[in-house]
mmCIF file of C-alpha atoms in Angstrom:
data_model
loop_
_atom_site.group_PDB
_atom_site.id
_atom_site.type_symbol
_atom_site.label_atom_id
_atom_site.label_comp_id
_atom_site.label_asym_id
_atom_site.label_seq_id
_atom_site.Cartn_x
_atom_site.Cartn_y
_atom_site.Cartn_z
ATOM 1 C CA MET A 1 25.711 93.778 3.679
ATOM 2 C CA LYS A 2 27.198 97.067 4.718
ATOM 3 C CA ILE A 3 27.372 97.948 8.441
ATOM 4 C CA SER A 4 28.432 101.400 9.676
ATOM 5 C CA LEU A 5 30.623 101.572 12.734
ATOM 6 C CA SER A 6 29.211 104.928 13.824
ATOM 7 C CA TRP A 7 25.677 103.569 13.542
ATOM 8 C CA LEU A 8 26.648 100.599 15.757
ATOM 9 C CA GLN A 9 28.071 103.036 18.273
ATOM 10 C CA ASP A 10 24.622 104.611 18.630
ATOM 11 C CA TYR A 11 23.583 101.442 20.536
ATOM 12 C CA LEU A 12 26.817 100.089 21.893
ATOM 13 C CA THR A 13 30.057 101.452 23.310
ATOM 14 C CA ILE A 14 32.883 99.976 21.234
ATOM 15 C CA THR A 15 36.477 100.535 22.538
ATOM 16 C CA GLU A 16 38.186 97.957 20.472
ATOM 17 C CA SER A 17 40.145 98.989 17.316
ATOM 18 C CA ILE A 18 38.560 98.758 13.865
ATOM 19 C CA GLU A 19 40.721 95.763 13.054
ATOM 20 C CA LYS A 20 39.826 93.992 16.335
ATOM 21 C CA THR A 21 36.107 94.733 15.899
ATOM 22 C CA ALA A 22 36.299 93.187 12.376
ATOM 23 C CA ASP A 23 37.952 90.106 13.813
ATOM 24 C CA ILE A 24 35.276 89.761 16.520
ATOM 25 C CA LEU A 25 32.474 90.077 13.984
ATOM 26 C CA THR A 26 34.052 87.324 11.917
ATOM 27 C CA GLU A 27 34.502 85.120 14.994
ATOM 28 C CA ILE A 28 30.777 85.290 15.753
ATOM 29 C CA GLY A 29 29.792 84.242 12.224
ATOM 30 C CA LEU A 30 29.477 87.645 10.615
ATOM 31 C CA GLU A 31 32.407 87.370 8.241
ATOM 32 C CA VAL A 32 33.943 90.759 7.434
ATOM 33 C CA GLU A 33 34.880 90.563 3.783
ATOM 34 C CA GLY A 34 36.223 94.110 3.643
ATOM 35 C CA VAL A 35 36.585 97.356 5.534
ATOM 36 C CA GLU A 36 36.376 100.780 3.849
ATOM 37 C CA THR A 37 36.280 104.410 4.851
ATOM 38 C CA PHE A 38 33.281 106.579 3.929
ATOM 39 C CA GLU A 39 33.945 110.287 3.693
ATOM 40 C CA LYS A 40 31.114 112.810 3.782
ATOM 41 C CA ILE A 41 33.188 114.913 1.398
ATOM 42 C CA ASN A 42 35.460 112.879 -0.833
ATOM 43 C CA GLY A 43 38.981 113.658 0.108
ATOM 44 C CA SER A 44 37.803 115.534 3.240
ATOM 45 C CA LEU A 45 39.147 118.848 1.828
ATOM 46 C CA GLN A 46 42.711 117.668 2.556
ATOM 47 C CA GLY A 47 45.350 120.126 1.213
ATOM 48 C CA LEU A 48 42.864 122.931 0.489
ATOM 49 C CA VAL A 49 43.484 126.320 2.032
ATOM 50 C CA VAL A 50 41.778 129.644 2.445
ATOM 51 C CA GLY A 51 43.209 132.263 0.160
ATOM 52 C CA GLU A 52 42.686 135.935 -0.512
ATOM 53 C CA VAL A 53 42.777 137.325 -4.037
ATOM 54 C CA LEU A 54 45.243 140.262 -3.855
ATOM 55 C CA SER A 55 45.090 141.172 -7.533
ATOM 56 C CA CYS A 56 43.050 140.154 -10.567
ATOM 57 C CA VAL A 57 43.869 141.294 -14.101
ATOM 58 C CA LYS A 58 43.001 140.118 -17.566
ATOM 59 C CA HIS A 59 45.258 137.385 -18.868
ATOM 60 C CA PRO A 60 47.467 138.970 -21.515
ATOM 61 C CA ASN A 61 46.954 136.091 -23.995
ATOM 62 C CA ALA A 62 43.379 134.990 -23.385
ATOM 63 C CA ASP A 63 40.179 137.001 -23.274
ATOM 64 C CA ARG A 64 38.310 134.607 -20.932
ATOM 65 C CA LEU A 65 41.054 134.057 -18.385
ATOM 66 C CA SER A 66 42.242 136.099 -15.440
ATOM 67 C CA LEU A 67 45.690 136.294 -13.972
ATOM 68 C CA THR A 68 45.467 136.423 -10.171
ATOM 69 C CA THR A 69 47.796 136.776 -7.216
ATOM 70 C CA VAL A 70 46.487 134.837 -4.189
ATOM 71 C CA ASP A 71 47.763 135.007 -0.645
ATOM 72 C CA ILE A 72 47.531 131.604 1.121
ATOM 73 C CA GLY A 73 49.383 132.659 4.266
ATOM 74 C CA ARG A 74 52.643 130.886 3.845
ATOM 75 C CA SER A 75 53.185 132.227 0.276
ATOM 76 C CA LYS A 76 51.656 134.172 -2.540
ATOM 77 C CA LEU A 77 50.738 132.244 -5.689
ATOM 78 C CA GLN A 78 50.155 133.240 -9.227
ATOM 79 C CA ILE A 79 47.061 131.393 -10.470
ATOM 80 C CA VAL A 80 45.390 131.521 -13.859
ATOM 81 C CA CYS A 81 41.596 131.434 -13.342
ATOM 82 C CA GLY A 82 38.814 130.971 -15.865
ATOM 83 C CA ALA A 83 35.885 131.740 -13.576
ATOM 84 C CA PRO A 84 33.842 134.844 -14.500
ATOM 85 C CA ASN A 85 33.237 135.864 -10.905
ATOM 86 C CA VAL A 86 36.823 136.021 -9.595
ATOM 87 C CA ALA A 87 37.702 139.467 -8.156
ATOM 88 C CA THR A 88 40.208 141.259 -5.903
ATOM 89 C CA GLY A 89 39.526 140.997 -2.161
ATOM 90 C CA GLN A 90 37.665 137.706 -2.251
ATOM 91 C CA ARG A 91 38.277 134.841 0.149
ATOM 92 C CA VAL A 92 38.560 131.733 -1.946
ATOM 93 C CA ALA A 93 39.279 127.955 -1.727
ATOM 94 C CA VAL A 94 42.707 127.239 -3.111
ATOM 95 C CA ALA A 95 44.232 123.988 -4.131
ATOM 96 C CA PRO A 96 48.027 124.521 -4.190
ATOM 97 C CA VAL A 97 50.361 122.393 -6.327
ATOM 98 C CA GLY A 98 50.246 118.819 -5.123
ATOM 99 C CA THR A 99 46.671 118.836 -3.831
ATOM 100 C CA ILE A 100 44.607 115.743 -4.691
ATOM 101 C CA LEU A 101 41.010 116.449 -5.850
ATOM 102 C CA PHE A 102 38.282 114.090 -6.940
ATOM 103 C CA ASP A 103 35.852 114.253 -9.845
ATOM 104 C CA LYS A 104 32.181 113.355 -9.606
ATOM 105 C CA GLU A 105 32.936 109.730 -10.332
ATOM 106 C CA GLY A 106 35.402 109.582 -7.439
ATOM 107 C CA LYS A 107 38.511 109.481 -9.624
ATOM 108 C CA GLU A 108 41.400 111.443 -8.153
ATOM 109 C CA TRP A 109 43.538 114.017 -9.998
ATOM 110 C CA LYS A 110 46.492 116.001 -8.865
ATOM 111 C CA ILE A 111 47.038 119.786 -9.143
ATOM 112 C CA ASN A 112 50.319 120.398 -10.970
ATOM 113 C CA LYS A 113 52.230 123.532 -11.700
ATOM 114 C CA GLY A 114 52.042 124.532 -15.328
ATOM 115 C CA LYS A 115 51.695 127.225 -17.887
ATOM 116 C CA ILE A 116 48.329 128.350 -19.346
ATOM 117 C CA ARG A 117 48.592 130.422 -22.404
ATOM 118 C CA GLY A 118 52.143 131.347 -21.554
ATOM 119 C CA GLU A 119 51.567 132.337 -17.881
ATOM 120 C CA VAL A 120 52.620 130.185 -14.869
ATOM 121 C CA SER A 121 49.792 128.908 -12.745
ATOM 122 C CA GLU A 122 50.690 127.602 -9.273
ATOM 123 C CA GLY A 123 47.448 126.072 -8.244
ATOM 124 C CA MET A 124 43.775 126.352 -8.694
ATOM 125 C CA ILE A 125 40.942 128.516 -7.231
ATOM 126 C CA CYS A 126 38.120 126.092 -6.853
ATOM 127 C CA ALA A 127 34.392 125.965 -7.628
ATOM 128 C CA GLU A 128 32.197 124.204 -5.072
ATOM 129 C CA ASP A 129 31.657 121.181 -7.267
ATOM 130 C CA GLU A 130 35.328 120.568 -7.658
ATOM 131 C CA ILE A 131 35.880 120.070 -3.932
ATOM 132 C CA GLY A 132 32.608 118.333 -2.954
ATOM 133 C CA LEU A 133 30.831 121.325 -1.316
ATOM 134 C CA GLY A 134 28.011 121.596 -3.850
ATOM 135 C CA ASP A 135 26.963 121.077 -7.498
ATOM 136 C CA SER A 136 27.419 124.495 -9.010
ATOM 137 C CA HIS A 137 30.191 125.135 -11.605
ATOM 138 C CA GLU A 138 28.990 128.610 -12.529
ATOM 139 C CA GLY A 139 32.006 130.279 -10.841
ATOM 140 C CA ILE A 140 34.511 129.910 -8.048
ATOM 141 C CA LEU A 141 33.324 129.357 -4.468
ATOM 142 C CA ILE A 142 33.412 132.586 -2.633
ATOM 143 C CA LEU A 143 34.112 132.126 1.079
ATOM 144 C CA PRO A 144 32.971 134.254 4.052
ATOM 145 C CA THR A 145 35.325 137.105 4.849
ATOM 146 C CA ASP A 146 35.860 135.892 8.441
ATOM 147 C CA PHE A 147 37.675 132.752 7.136
ATOM 148 C CA THR A 148 41.327 133.182 8.091
ATOM 149 C CA VAL A 149 43.745 133.451 5.214
ATOM 150 C CA GLY A 150 46.156 130.475 5.211
ATOM 151 C CA SER A 151 43.948 128.262 7.392
ATOM 152 C CA GLU A 152 42.831 124.768 6.287
ATOM 153 C CA LEU A 153 39.487 124.763 4.572
ATOM 154 C CA LYS A 154 38.525 121.561 6.391
ATOM 155 C CA ASP A 155 38.390 123.553 9.671
ATOM 156 C CA TYR A 156 35.213 125.249 8.490
ATOM 157 C CA TYR A 157 33.216 122.294 7.146
ATOM 158 C CA ASP A 158 31.940 118.935 8.397
ATOM 159 C CA THR A 159 34.449 116.426 7.009
ATOM 160 C CA SER A 160 33.344 113.567 9.188
ATOM 161 C CA SER A 161 33.994 110.005 8.073
ATOM 162 C CA ASP A 162 32.792 106.562 8.922
ATOM 163 C CA THR A 163 34.124 103.020 8.865
ATOM 164 C CA ILE A 164 32.042 100.556 6.881
ATOM 165 C CA PHE A 165 32.226 96.777 7.417
ATOM 166 C CA GLU A 166 31.241 94.658 4.352
ATOM 167 C CA ILE A 167 29.742 91.505 5.938
ATOM 168 C CA GLY A 168 29.066 88.292 3.954
ATOM 169 C CA LEU A 169 25.782 87.496 5.574
ATOM 170 C CA THR A 170 24.634 83.888 5.316
ATOM 171 C CA PRO A 171 20.968 82.861 4.928
ATOM 172 C CA ASN A 172 20.778 81.478 8.438
ATOM 173 C CA ARG A 173 21.607 84.811 10.127
ATOM 174 C CA SER A 174 18.389 86.703 9.668
ATOM 175 C CA ASP A 175 18.961 88.045 13.222
ATOM 176 C CA ALA A 176 21.811 90.111 11.888
ATOM 177 C CA THR A 177 20.101 91.766 8.904
ATOM 178 C CA SER A 178 20.179 95.120 10.658
ATOM 179 C CA HIS A 179 22.503 97.421 12.656
ATOM 180 C CA LEU A 180 20.651 96.730 15.867
ATOM 181 C CA GLY A 181 20.859 93.009 15.245
ATOM 182 C CA VAL A 182 24.601 93.184 14.652
ATOM 183 C CA ALA A 183 25.005 95.391 17.749
ATOM 184 C CA ARG A 184 23.252 92.774 19.954
ATOM 185 C CA ASP A 185 25.373 89.965 18.571
ATOM 186 C CA LEU A 186 28.564 91.976 19.001
ATOM 187 C CA ALA A 187 27.577 93.006 22.519
ATOM 188 C CA ALA A 188 27.177 89.359 23.506
ATOM 189 C CA ALA A 189 30.669 88.520 22.289
ATOM 190 C CA LEU A 190 32.160 91.605 24.006
ATOM 191 C CA LYS A 191 30.455 90.735 27.308
ATOM 192 C CA ILE A 192 31.610 87.081 27.326
ATOM 193 C CA ASN A 193 35.142 87.511 26.010
ATOM 194 C CA TYR A 194 36.148 91.117 26.629
ATOM 195 C CA GLN A 195 34.566 92.144 29.950
ATOM 196 C CA HIS A 196 32.185 94.463 28.241
ATOM 197 C CA SER A 197 28.918 95.403 30.017
ATOM 198 C CA GLY A 198 26.934 93.910 27.112
ATOM 199 C CA GLN A 199 24.561 96.881 27.357
ATOM 200 C CA VAL A 200 22.742 97.683 24.101
ATOM 201 C CA GLU A 201 20.623 100.910 23.978
ATOM 202 C CA PRO A 202 17.969 100.552 21.317
ATOM 203 C CA PRO A 203 16.441 103.672 19.763
ATOM 204 C CA SER A 204 13.878 105.308 21.990
ATOM 205 C CA VAL A 205 10.226 105.462 20.924
ATOM 206 C CA ASP A 206 9.130 107.669 23.864
ATOM 207 C CA ALA A 207 8.333 110.608 21.568
ATOM 208 C CA TRP A 208 5.863 108.555 19.449
ATOM 209 C CA THR A 209 2.257 109.531 20.054
ATOM 210 C CA ILE A 210 -1.070 109.045 18.279
ATOM 211 C CA ASP A 211 -2.712 112.399 17.732
ATOM 212 C CA ASN A 212 -6.103 111.032 16.740
ATOM 213 C CA ARG A 213 -7.876 108.132 15.144
ATOM 214 C CA SER A 214 -10.013 110.066 12.666
ATOM 215 C CA ARG A 215 -8.275 108.752 9.483
ATOM 216 C CA GLN A 216 -9.357 105.131 9.617
ATOM 217 C CA VAL A 217 -7.939 102.673 7.062
ATOM 218 C CA ALA A 218 -9.615 99.292 7.017
ATOM 219 C CA VAL A 219 -7.343 96.325 6.617
ATOM 220 C CA GLU A 220 -8.498 92.960 5.419
ATOM 221 C CA VAL A 221 -5.987 90.022 5.237
ATOM 222 C CA LEU A 222 -7.519 87.427 2.879
ATOM 223 C CA SER A 223 -4.344 85.357 2.558
ATOM 224 C CA LYS A 224 -3.283 84.692 6.125
ATOM 225 C CA GLU A 225 -0.798 82.086 5.077
ATOM 226 C CA GLY A 226 1.179 84.571 3.070
ATOM 227 C CA CYS A 227 0.724 87.369 5.637
ATOM 228 C CA PRO A 228 0.459 86.299 9.243
ATOM 229 C CA ARG A 229 0.425 89.898 10.438
ATOM 230 C CA TYR A 230 -0.249 93.284 8.803
ATOM 231 C CA CYS A 231 -0.468 96.682 10.421
ATOM 232 C CA GLY A 232 -0.032 100.293 9.530
ATOM 233 C CA VAL A 233 -0.529 103.923 10.563
ATOM 234 C CA VAL A 234 -1.691 107.050 8.820
ATOM 235 C CA ILE A 235 0.675 110.050 8.900
ATOM 236 C CA SER A 236 -0.750 113.363 7.867
ATOM 237 C CA GLY A 237 0.501 116.871 7.239
ATOM 238 C CA LEU A 238 3.525 115.811 5.313
ATOM 239 C CA GLN A 239 5.727 117.985 3.169
ATOM 240 C CA ILE A 240 7.923 115.903 0.833
ATOM 241 C CA GLY A 241 11.479 117.189 0.515
ATOM 242 C CA ASP A 242 15.096 116.398 1.140
ATOM 243 C CA SER A 243 16.107 114.476 4.306
ATOM 244 C CA PRO A 244 18.406 116.158 6.781
ATOM 245 C CA ASP A 245 22.086 115.836 6.021
ATOM 246 C CA TRP A 246 22.743 113.321 8.876
ATOM 247 C CA LEU A 247 20.138 110.930 7.412
ATOM 248 C CA LYS A 248 21.419 111.301 3.800
ATOM 249 C CA GLN A 249 24.976 110.723 4.976
ATOM 250 C CA ARG A 250 24.039 107.672 7.031
ATOM 251 C CA LEU A 251 22.214 106.083 4.109
ATOM 252 C CA SER A 252 24.940 107.040 1.574
ATOM 253 C CA ALA A 253 27.583 105.435 3.834
ATOM 254 C CA ILE A 254 25.972 102.036 3.365
ATOM 255 C CA GLY A 255 25.321 102.463 -0.320
ATOM 256 C CA VAL A 256 21.675 103.544 -0.165
ATOM 257 C CA ARG A 257 20.797 106.496 -2.446
ATOM 258 C CA PRO A 258 18.735 109.193 -0.563
ATOM 259 C CA ILE A 259 15.445 109.986 -2.380
ATOM 260 C CA ASN A 260 13.204 112.031 -0.148
ATOM 261 C CA ASN A 261 12.380 112.354 3.556
ATOM 262 C CA VAL A 262 9.643 109.715 3.617
ATOM 263 C CA VAL A 263 11.349 107.072 1.500
ATOM 264 C CA ASP A 264 14.638 107.708 3.317
ATOM 265 C CA ALA A 265 12.900 107.219 6.690
ATOM 266 C CA THR A 266 11.564 103.811 5.604
ATOM 267 C CA ASN A 267 14.990 102.781 4.380
ATOM 268 C CA TYR A 268 16.573 103.990 7.611
ATOM 269 C CA VAL A 269 14.245 101.876 9.698
ATOM 270 C CA LEU A 270 14.914 98.851 7.460
ATOM 271 C CA HIS A 271 18.618 99.051 7.988
ATOM 272 C CA GLU A 272 18.336 100.026 11.650
ATOM 273 C CA LEU A 273 15.766 97.398 12.799
ATOM 274 C CA GLY A 274 15.544 94.969 9.867
ATOM 275 C CA GLN A 275 11.820 95.703 9.460
ATOM 276 C CA PRO A 276 10.769 96.630 5.941
ATOM 277 C CA LEU A 277 8.210 99.439 5.685
ATOM 278 C CA HIS A 278 6.279 100.704 2.644
ATOM 279 C CA ALA A 279 4.581 104.083 2.318
ATOM 280 C CA PHE A 280 1.426 104.458 0.216
ATOM 281 C CA ASP A 281 0.044 107.861 -0.843
ATOM 282 C CA LEU A 282 -3.323 107.699 0.970
ATOM 283 C CA ASP A 283 -5.030 109.810 -1.755
ATOM 284 C CA HIS A 284 -4.327 106.898 -4.146
ATOM 285 C CA VAL A 285 -5.712 104.158 -1.857
ATOM 286 C CA ALA A 286 -9.232 103.651 -3.191
ATOM 287 C CA GLY A 287 -11.869 103.433 -0.446
ATOM 288 C CA HIS A 288 -9.187 103.948 2.140
ATOM 289 C CA LYS A 289 -9.013 100.130 2.418
ATOM 290 C CA ILE A 290 -6.136 97.702 2.241
ATOM 291 C CA LYS A 291 -6.650 94.153 1.098
ATOM 292 C CA VAL A 292 -3.900 91.544 1.322
ATOM 293 C CA GLN A 293 -4.742 88.916 -1.260
ATOM 294 C CA THR A 294 -3.792 87.134 -4.435
ATOM 295 C CA LEU A 295 -5.064 88.210 -7.924
ATOM 296 C CA ALA A 296 -5.869 86.178 -10.951
ATOM 297 C CA ALA A 297 -2.957 84.864 -12.955
ATOM 298 C CA GLY A 298 -2.001 87.193 -15.743
ATOM 299 C CA THR A 299 -3.277 90.253 -14.066
ATOM 300 C CA PRO A 300 -1.126 93.234 -15.249
ATOM 301 C CA PHE A 301 0.814 95.226 -12.640
ATOM 302 C CA VAL A 302 2.982 98.215 -13.329
ATOM 303 C CA SER A 303 5.834 98.475 -10.837
ATOM 304 C CA LEU A 304 7.816 101.524 -9.749
ATOM 305 C CA ASP A 305 10.385 100.987 -12.520
ATOM 306 C CA GLU A 306 7.546 101.448 -15.022
ATOM 307 C CA GLN A 307 7.710 97.776 -16.117
ATOM 308 C CA GLU A 308 4.405 95.911 -16.659
ATOM 309 C CA ARG A 309 4.484 92.565 -15.022
ATOM 310 C CA LYS A 310 2.008 89.668 -15.393
ATOM 311 C CA LEU A 311 1.125 88.298 -11.970
ATOM 312 C CA HIS A 312 1.219 84.681 -10.904
ATOM 313 C CA SER A 313 -1.779 83.362 -9.006
ATOM 314 C CA GLN A 314 0.427 82.916 -5.953
ATOM 315 C CA ASP A 315 1.891 86.421 -5.909
ATOM 316 C CA LEU A 316 0.798 88.057 -2.676
ATOM 317 C CA MET A 317 -0.540 91.552 -3.391
ATOM 318 C CA ILE A 318 -1.353 94.628 -1.448
ATOM 319 C CA CYS A 319 -4.527 95.997 -3.021
ATOM 320 C CA ASP A 320 -6.839 98.987 -2.456
ATOM 321 C CA GLY A 321 -10.576 98.784 -1.871
ATOM 322 C CA ALA A 322 -11.156 98.422 -5.639
ATOM 323 C CA ASP A 323 -8.969 95.306 -5.708
ATOM 324 C CA LYS A 324 -6.314 97.174 -7.687
ATOM 325 C CA GLY A 325 -2.815 95.928 -6.960
ATOM 326 C CA MET A 326 -0.597 98.562 -5.321
ATOM 327 C CA CYS A 327 2.387 96.456 -4.345
ATOM 328 C CA ILE A 328 3.782 92.948 -4.743
ATOM 329 C CA ALA A 329 4.177 92.189 -1.013
ATOM 330 C CA GLY A 330 7.725 92.731 0.134
ATOM 331 C CA ILE A 331 9.089 92.907 -3.424
ATOM 332 C CA PHE A 332 7.875 95.707 -5.746
ATOM 333 C CA GLY A 333 5.990 98.925 -5.114
ATOM 334 C CA GLY A 334 3.411 100.023 -7.686
ATOM 335 C CA LEU A 335 3.784 103.061 -9.927
ATOM 336 C CA GLY A 336 0.458 104.640 -9.047
ATOM 337 C CA SER A 337 0.422 104.537 -5.275
ATOM 338 C CA GLY A 338 3.940 105.555 -4.245
ATOM 339 C CA VAL A 339 5.099 108.740 -2.533
ATOM 340 C CA SER A 340 5.499 111.737 -4.901
ATOM 341 C CA SER A 341 6.362 115.404 -4.457
ATOM 342 C CA GLY A 342 2.705 116.177 -3.970
ATOM 343 C CA THR A 343 1.999 113.581 -1.280
ATOM 344 C CA LYS A 344 0.477 115.076 1.863
ATOM 345 C CA GLU A 345 -0.716 111.994 3.700
ATOM 346 C CA ILE A 346 0.535 108.354 3.786
ATOM 347 C CA PHE A 347 -0.476 104.984 4.960
ATOM 348 C CA LEU A 348 2.706 103.435 6.376
ATOM 349 C CA GLU A 349 2.712 99.595 6.129
ATOM 350 C CA SER A 350 4.602 97.316 8.513
ATOM 351 C CA ALA A 351 3.959 93.642 7.875
ATOM 352 C CA HIS A 352 5.237 90.166 8.281
ATOM 353 C CA PHE A 353 5.102 88.352 4.979
ATOM 354 C CA ASP A 354 5.818 84.635 4.835
ATOM 355 C CA ALA A 355 9.384 84.167 3.587
ATOM 356 C CA LYS A 356 8.559 81.299 1.234
ATOM 357 C CA TRP A 357 5.887 83.405 -0.466
ATOM 358 C CA THR A 358 8.207 86.379 -0.864
ATOM 359 C CA ARG A 359 11.119 84.342 -2.158
ATOM 360 C CA ARG A 360 8.907 82.411 -4.590
ATOM 361 C CA SER A 361 7.520 85.630 -6.139
ATOM 362 C CA SER A 362 10.936 87.316 -6.211
ATOM 363 C CA GLU A 363 12.451 84.500 -8.321
ATOM 364 C CA ARG A 364 9.703 84.482 -10.982
#
């Protein structure tokens, strides 16, 4: 399990070093198997500088290359550039000789001085995808004119990083399956052994309000053994899109791929509180009714990965009013009822499924 230090610090003041914090976590039964640094931008723009293109002429030996002179403050460099949009007077991102860059797979490579078609090249003028500032490779990244020539590029972008603890969580520590759970455990150790206040500030829910109760969804739990508690809420007026950068970065730091704002919010709550959530597109919930039950053995169910699965008679299912399975409780979402780009309204599920039932179905 991956735990973010900056996320822990949202709830708890931690003054100990990273190494000491890792030791304390291990002492309280949350064994730290590794510590790594997560960078919002791989390499954090180290070594990159702001340059100004002083001259740009056609390469004498190549039709599609340009020969440029670039001022980087401390020196002027001759750089061969293949971008079609390079021009005199531009502010550009320059990787001088010796700069380490990273490809899309995270593999590093070093900028070396060399000759390109017989002309010396003393660095590289970078496109945004080559330095982690975007995905475009159509041309070089043109910077705003108020960026100071010779300054470090990292001064103009968010190059924040985070420390990630890899914890080998044992089955008996369900209390620590979330950031808030780990924060509480860590706070107890700090209070007893390190004169810490032990104060944990959980996320506030003061802003949460119910606007109206006009969108009723009936819930019927027919298998109370498999589901002791089931609840949910309707959220309307949604526009599906990308999550804000802070949320995408926080999920990426712990190895969770951002998908869209609704799915990312459910994943965030899972890793913050340890409570799984599932969002159903309300337009695909027949009869606006939820039934928690089992279905006949052999009933086909198509999961989100587009695989048809044959159900066991003891698989707990979340069904709609037409008894159509929408989700294998706590395990697989269904293909037809999930959030899509056109979703405007969701039913957000928060339930307690019996662990034995969930584990049994997950191993079939």
